[in-house]
Amino acid sequence: MRKPVIAANWKMNKKVDDAQAFLDQFIPLVWNEKEIDIVIAPPFTVLHTVANLLKITSVSLAAQNMYFEEKGAFTGEISPAMLTDIGCTHVILGHSERRAIFGESDELINRKIGAARNFGLEVIFCIGETLAEREAGKTFDVLKKQIQAGLKEIPHNGIIVAYEPVWAIGTGKTATTAEAQEAHEFVRARLADLYGKAADETRILYGGSVTPESIDTLMACPDVDGALVGGASLKADSFARIVKYNK
Ligand code: PGA
């Protein structure tokens, strides 16, 4: 049985007061949700505040990015050791915004994943095709390459994959359940190429305009094990409803 994961990616949103107000409202709403792993990924500047507020809860803390070195002359970067020190248990790596806006390559992402695992951080590893790639019939080639390069020489433990079609992120366009299931099934088969039977245990999340309205049908897909939620995770009531899908 794969335990579902519902993760919030706040991206570059929320200052200290906003994060505090969100959690004051959110925590009581999900206090009893023990069957689901809930993860929140705030921006770096509020990690400390959120870490303190999550201490007595079962909600996990994630960073949205990190560098692969442990310390040193890397101005502006944050290391995996710094993340575990502050209470992070997870890190999002390979997000399409990092790939597209900040030019992160599969090779860089692979090094980051290796470093994160060396420090015991669970990785939410994002993959997904652009609209042009989908329209050119290249979706599966892109996913296969991202998986093979990103997870090269990475053991299966502590890896959560997030399939996020780029054309669905922040656009209000969610993949249909058929599109999501087809992609997730393909991703699991490629994970099986790398990991054999252990691929059955790997959680594969869907991301891209997930809302309280779309979560129930997405979660009904056999290979969808959770969601990575951007816009709809910024409001406590909407994110709590997504956590409590089907209720
Ligand atoms: P969205 O973002 O839910 O706003 O589409 C998802 C993500 O980028 O992780």
GROMACS .gro file of C-alpha atoms and ligand atoms in nm:
model
  256
    1MET     CA    1   0.000   0.000   0.000
    2ARG     CA    2   0.135   0.341  -0.094
    3LYS     CA    3   0.053   0.608   0.163
    4PRO     CA    4  -0.083   0.916  -0.019
    5VAL     CA    5   0.119   1.239  -0.010
    6ILE     CA    6  -0.040   1.580  -0.047
    7ALA     CA    7   0.225   1.851  -0.076
    8ALA     CA    8   0.195   2.230  -0.088
    9ASN     CA    9   0.439   2.424  -0.303
   10TRP     CA   10   0.404   2.786  -0.195
   11LYS     CA   11   0.662   2.901  -0.452
   12MET     CA   12   0.763   3.269  -0.401
   13ASN     CA   13   0.461   3.352  -0.185
   14LYS     CA   14   0.398   3.438   0.182
   15LYS     CA   15   0.589   3.644   0.433
   16VAL     CA   16   0.623   3.548   0.799
   17ASP     CA   17   0.282   3.682   0.906
   18ASP     CA   18   0.106   3.515   0.613
   19ALA     CA   19   0.266   3.178   0.690
   20GLN     CA   20   0.167   3.206   1.054
   21ALA     CA   21  -0.193   3.298   0.969
   22PHE     CA   22  -0.215   3.007   0.723
   23LEU     CA   23  -0.098   2.753   0.980
   24ASP     CA   24  -0.323   2.890   1.257
   25GLN     CA   25  -0.616   2.808   1.031
   26PHE     CA   26  -0.479   2.497   0.857
   27ILE     CA   27  -0.348   2.286   1.146
   28PRO     CA   28  -0.683   2.246   1.328
   29LEU     CA   29  -0.847   2.148   0.997
   30VAL     CA   30  -0.611   1.856   0.932
   31TRP     CA   31  -0.517   1.757   1.286
   32ASN     CA   32  -0.672   1.410   1.255
   33GLU     CA   33  -0.549   1.323   0.908
   34LYS     CA   34  -0.307   1.043   0.989
   35GLU     CA   35  -0.361   0.833   0.676
   36ILE     CA   36  -0.196   1.091   0.454
   37ASP     CA   37   0.151   1.242   0.448
   38ILE     CA   38   0.108   1.620   0.440
   39VAL     CA   39   0.407   1.826   0.328
   40ILE     CA   40   0.444   2.204   0.310
   41ALA     CA   41   0.718   2.372   0.107
   42PRO     CA   42   0.742   2.741   0.201
   43PRO     CA   43   1.003   2.984   0.070
   44PHE     CA   44   1.339   2.978   0.251
   45THR     CA   45   1.267   3.297   0.445
   46VAL     CA   46   0.980   3.142   0.639
   47LEU     CA   47   1.118   2.789   0.685
   48HIS     CA   48   1.221   2.867   1.040
   49THR     CA   49   0.881   3.006   1.140
   50VAL     CA   50   0.696   2.718   0.977
   51ALA     CA   51   0.933   2.460   1.131
   52ASN     CA   52   0.848   2.588   1.479
   53LEU     CA   53   0.474   2.587   1.413
   54LEU     CA   54   0.481   2.233   1.270
   55LYS     CA   55   0.684   2.083   1.555
   56ILE     CA   56   0.392   1.928   1.741
   57THR     CA   57   0.211   1.820   1.424
   58SER     CA   58   0.267   1.534   1.179
   59VAL     CA   59   0.297   1.777   0.887
   60SER     CA   60   0.639   1.761   0.718
   61LEU     CA   61   0.851   2.054   0.609
   62ALA     CA   62   1.007   2.078   0.264
   63ALA     CA   63   1.237   2.325   0.091
   64GLN     CA   64   1.170   2.419  -0.271
   65ASN     CA   65   1.531   2.389  -0.385
   66MET     CA   66   1.891   2.346  -0.260
   67TYR     CA   67   2.247   2.326  -0.387
   68PHE     CA   68   2.443   2.001  -0.381
   69GLU     CA   69   2.748   2.119  -0.186
   70GLU     CA   70   2.750   2.099   0.193
   71LYS     CA   71   2.908   2.442   0.255
   72GLY     CA   72   3.153   2.693   0.113
   73ALA     CA   73   3.181   2.979  -0.133
   74PHE     CA   74   2.847   2.947  -0.313
   75THR     CA   75   2.691   3.290  -0.268
   76GLY     CA   76   2.316   3.283  -0.246
   77GLU     CA   77   2.284   2.907  -0.216
   78ILE     CA   78   2.144   2.681   0.059
   79SER     CA   79   2.290   2.339   0.140
   80PRO     CA   80   2.119   2.012   0.236
   81ALA     CA   81   2.288   2.031   0.578
   82MET     CA   82   2.127   2.371   0.636
   83LEU     CA   83   1.787   2.230   0.545
   84THR     CA   84   1.804   1.934   0.783
   85ASP     CA   85   1.943   2.167   1.053
   86ILE     CA   86   1.632   2.384   1.033
   87GLY     CA   87   1.391   2.090   1.039
   88CYS     CA   88   1.328   2.009   0.674
   89THR     CA   89   1.266   1.643   0.599
   90HIS     CA   90   1.187   1.691   0.229
   91VAL     CA   91   1.307   1.894  -0.067
   92ILE     CA   92   1.145   1.961  -0.406
   93LEU     CA   93   1.399   1.919  -0.687
   94GLY     CA   94   1.370   1.948  -1.064
   95HIS     CA   95   1.063   2.170  -1.063
   96SER     CA   96   0.985   2.291  -1.415
   97GLU     CA   97   1.024   2.654  -1.304
   98ARG     CA   98   1.380   2.573  -1.191
   99ARG     CA   99   1.443   2.395  -1.520
  100ALA     CA  100   1.290   2.664  -1.745
  101ILE     CA  101   1.365   2.993  -1.564
  102PHE     CA  102   1.691   2.903  -1.392
  103GLY     CA  103   1.830   2.667  -1.655
  104GLU     CA  104   1.868   2.361  -1.434
  105SER     CA  105   1.982   2.058  -1.634
  106ASP     CA  106   1.902   1.692  -1.569
  107GLU     CA  107   2.267   1.648  -1.463
  108LEU     CA  108   2.251   1.929  -1.204
  109ILE     CA  109   1.921   1.794  -1.072
  110ASN     CA  110   2.076   1.446  -1.045
  111ARG     CA  111   2.365   1.584  -0.835
  112LYS     CA  112   2.119   1.767  -0.613
  113ILE     CA  113   1.911   1.452  -0.563
  114GLY     CA  114   2.223   1.254  -0.467
  115ALA     CA  115   2.328   1.518  -0.215
  116ALA     CA  116   1.979   1.544  -0.067
  117ARG     CA  117   1.965   1.167  -0.017
  118ASN     CA  118   2.311   1.168   0.143
  119PHE     CA  119   2.169   1.403   0.404
  120GLY     CA  120   1.856   1.194   0.452
  121LEU     CA  121   1.618   1.437   0.284
  122GLU     CA  122   1.322   1.283   0.102
  123VAL     CA  123   1.313   1.416  -0.251
  124ILE     CA  124   1.004   1.523  -0.442
  125PHE     CA  125   1.150   1.488  -0.790
  126CYS     CA  126   0.950   1.679  -1.054
  127ILE     CA  127   0.924   1.582  -1.417
  128GLY     CA  128   0.690   1.682  -1.697
  129GLU     CA  129   0.657   1.777  -2.061
  130THR     CA  130   0.584   2.117  -2.214
  131LEU     CA  131   0.283   2.182  -2.437
  132ALA     CA  132   0.507   2.184  -2.747
  133GLU     CA  133   0.655   1.849  -2.647
  134ARG     CA  134   0.310   1.700  -2.589
  135GLU     CA  135   0.180   1.831  -2.921
  136ALA     CA  136   0.484   1.689  -3.098
  137GLY     CA  137   0.406   1.346  -2.950
  138LYS     CA  138   0.724   1.353  -2.737
  139THR     CA  139   0.570   1.325  -2.390
  140PHE     CA  140   0.696   0.976  -2.317
  141ASP     CA  141   1.045   1.043  -2.457
  142VAL     CA  142   1.077   1.350  -2.235
  143LEU     CA  143   0.957   1.170  -1.923
  144LYS     CA  144   1.186   0.875  -1.989
  145LYS     CA  145   1.491   1.097  -2.034
  146GLN     CA  146   1.413   1.305  -1.724
  147ILE     CA  147   1.371   0.990  -1.515
  148GLN     CA  148   1.681   0.814  -1.646
  149ALA     CA  149   1.907   1.119  -1.614
  150GLY     CA  150   1.761   1.259  -1.293
  151LEU     CA  151   1.765   0.930  -1.103
  152LYS     CA  152   2.094   0.797  -1.243
  153GLU     CA  153   2.269   0.598  -0.969
  154ILE     CA  154   2.012   0.711  -0.712
  155PRO     CA  155   1.863   0.430  -0.496
  156HIS     CA  156   1.484   0.415  -0.479
  157ASN     CA  157   1.452   0.492  -0.106
  158GLY     CA  158   1.326   0.838  -0.023
  159ILE     CA  159   1.227   0.929  -0.376
  160ILE     CA  160   0.880   1.063  -0.448
  161VAL     CA  161   0.815   1.149  -0.813
  162ALA     CA  162   0.585   1.436  -0.912
  163TYR     CA  163   0.450   1.427  -1.266
  164GLU     CA  164   0.369   1.787  -1.352
  165PRO     CA  165   0.280   1.857  -1.715
  166VAL     CA  166   0.423   2.207  -1.767
  167TRP     CA  167   0.115   2.314  -1.965
  168ALA     CA  168  -0.102   2.244  -1.660
  169ILE     CA  169   0.103   2.441  -1.406
  170GLY     CA  170  -0.065   2.762  -1.297
  171THR     CA  171  -0.282   2.762  -1.610
  172GLY     CA  172  -0.608   2.630  -1.471
  173LYS     CA  173  -0.578   2.339  -1.717
  174THR     CA  174  -0.563   2.007  -1.535
  175ALA     CA  175  -0.473   1.689  -1.721
  176THR     CA  176  -0.775   1.467  -1.767
  177THR     CA  177  -0.781   1.162  -1.545
  178ALA     CA  178  -0.703   0.951  -1.852
  179GLU     CA  179  -0.399   1.167  -1.937
  180ALA     CA  180  -0.279   1.161  -1.577
  181GLN     CA  181  -0.322   0.785  -1.537
  182GLU     CA  182  -0.152   0.715  -1.871
  183ALA     CA  183   0.151   0.927  -1.776
  184HIS     CA  184   0.170   0.788  -1.422
  185GLU     CA  185   0.154   0.432  -1.550
  186PHE     CA  186   0.437   0.510  -1.792
  187VAL     CA  187   0.642   0.673  -1.514
  188ARG     CA  188   0.596   0.369  -1.291
  189ALA     CA  189   0.708   0.140  -1.573
  190ARG     CA  190   1.025   0.348  -1.623
  191LEU     CA  191   1.086   0.341  -1.247
  192ALA     CA  192   1.053  -0.037  -1.269
  193ASP     CA  193   1.330  -0.037  -1.534
  194LEU     CA  194   1.554   0.123  -1.271
  195TYR     CA  195   1.425  -0.026  -0.947
  196GLY     CA  196   1.241  -0.346  -1.033
  197LYS     CA  197   0.962  -0.435  -0.792
  198ALA     CA  198   1.044  -0.141  -0.564
  199ALA     CA  199   0.876   0.084  -0.823
  200ASP     CA  200   0.546  -0.045  -0.684
  201GLU     CA  201   0.626   0.132  -0.358
  202THR     CA  202   0.728   0.466  -0.512
  203ARG     CA  203   0.472   0.738  -0.466
  204ILE     CA  204   0.393   0.930  -0.787
  205LEU     CA  205   0.218   1.263  -0.734
  206TYR     CA  206   0.025   1.462  -0.992
  207GLY     CA  207   0.081   1.837  -1.013
  208GLY     CA  208  -0.066   2.110  -1.230
  209SER     CA  209  -0.368   2.323  -1.137
  210VAL     CA  210  -0.494   2.075  -0.877
  211THR     CA  211  -0.798   2.219  -0.698
  212PRO     CA  212  -1.051   2.101  -0.439
  213GLU     CA  213  -1.276   2.029  -0.739
  214SER     CA  214  -1.029   1.812  -0.931
  215ILE     CA  215  -0.855   1.621  -0.652
  216ASP     CA  216  -1.114   1.346  -0.598
  217THR     CA  217  -1.114   1.215  -0.954
  218LEU     CA  218  -0.735   1.244  -0.982
  219MET     CA  219  -0.687   1.044  -0.663
  220ALA     CA  220  -0.917   0.774  -0.800
  221CYS     CA  221  -0.654   0.689  -1.067
  222PRO     CA  222  -0.472   0.372  -0.963
  223ASP     CA  223  -0.123   0.517  -1.020
  224VAL     CA  224  -0.185   0.864  -0.873
  225ASP     CA  225  -0.058   0.855  -0.514
  226GLY     CA  226  -0.099   1.218  -0.422
  227ALA     CA  227  -0.064   1.574  -0.543
  228LEU     CA  228   0.181   1.860  -0.553
  229VAL     CA  229  -0.030   2.172  -0.525
  230GLY     CA  230   0.073   2.529  -0.605
  231GLY     CA  231  -0.197   2.797  -0.631
  232ALA     CA  232  -0.465   2.605  -0.440
  233SER     CA  233  -0.225   2.545  -0.149
  234LEU     CA  234  -0.201   2.914  -0.062
  235LYS     CA  235  -0.538   2.924   0.115
  236ALA     CA  236  -0.579   2.709   0.425
  237ASP     CA  237  -0.937   2.602   0.359
  238SER     CA  238  -0.872   2.507  -0.002
  239PHE     CA  239  -0.553   2.313   0.080
  240ALA     CA  240  -0.725   2.139   0.373
  241ARG     CA  241  -1.005   2.029   0.140
  242ILE     CA  242  -0.746   1.883  -0.098
  243VAL     CA  243  -0.582   1.697   0.193
  244LYS     CA  244  -0.925   1.562   0.289
  245TYR     CA  245  -1.013   1.451  -0.064
  246ASN     CA  246  -1.312   1.220  -0.090
  247LYS     CA  247  -1.447   1.326   0.248
  248PGA     P1  248  -0.018   2.487  -0.962
  248PGA     O1  249   0.138   2.455  -0.936
  248PGA     O2  250  -0.097   2.397  -0.871
  248PGA     O3  251  -0.035   2.633  -0.927
  248PGA     O4  252  -0.045   2.458  -1.104
  248PGA     C1  253   0.183   2.324  -0.916
  248PGA     C2  254   0.333   2.321  -0.908
  248PGA     O5  255   0.399   2.394  -0.984
  248PGA     O6  256   0.393   2.247  -0.828
   0.00000   0.00000   0.00000
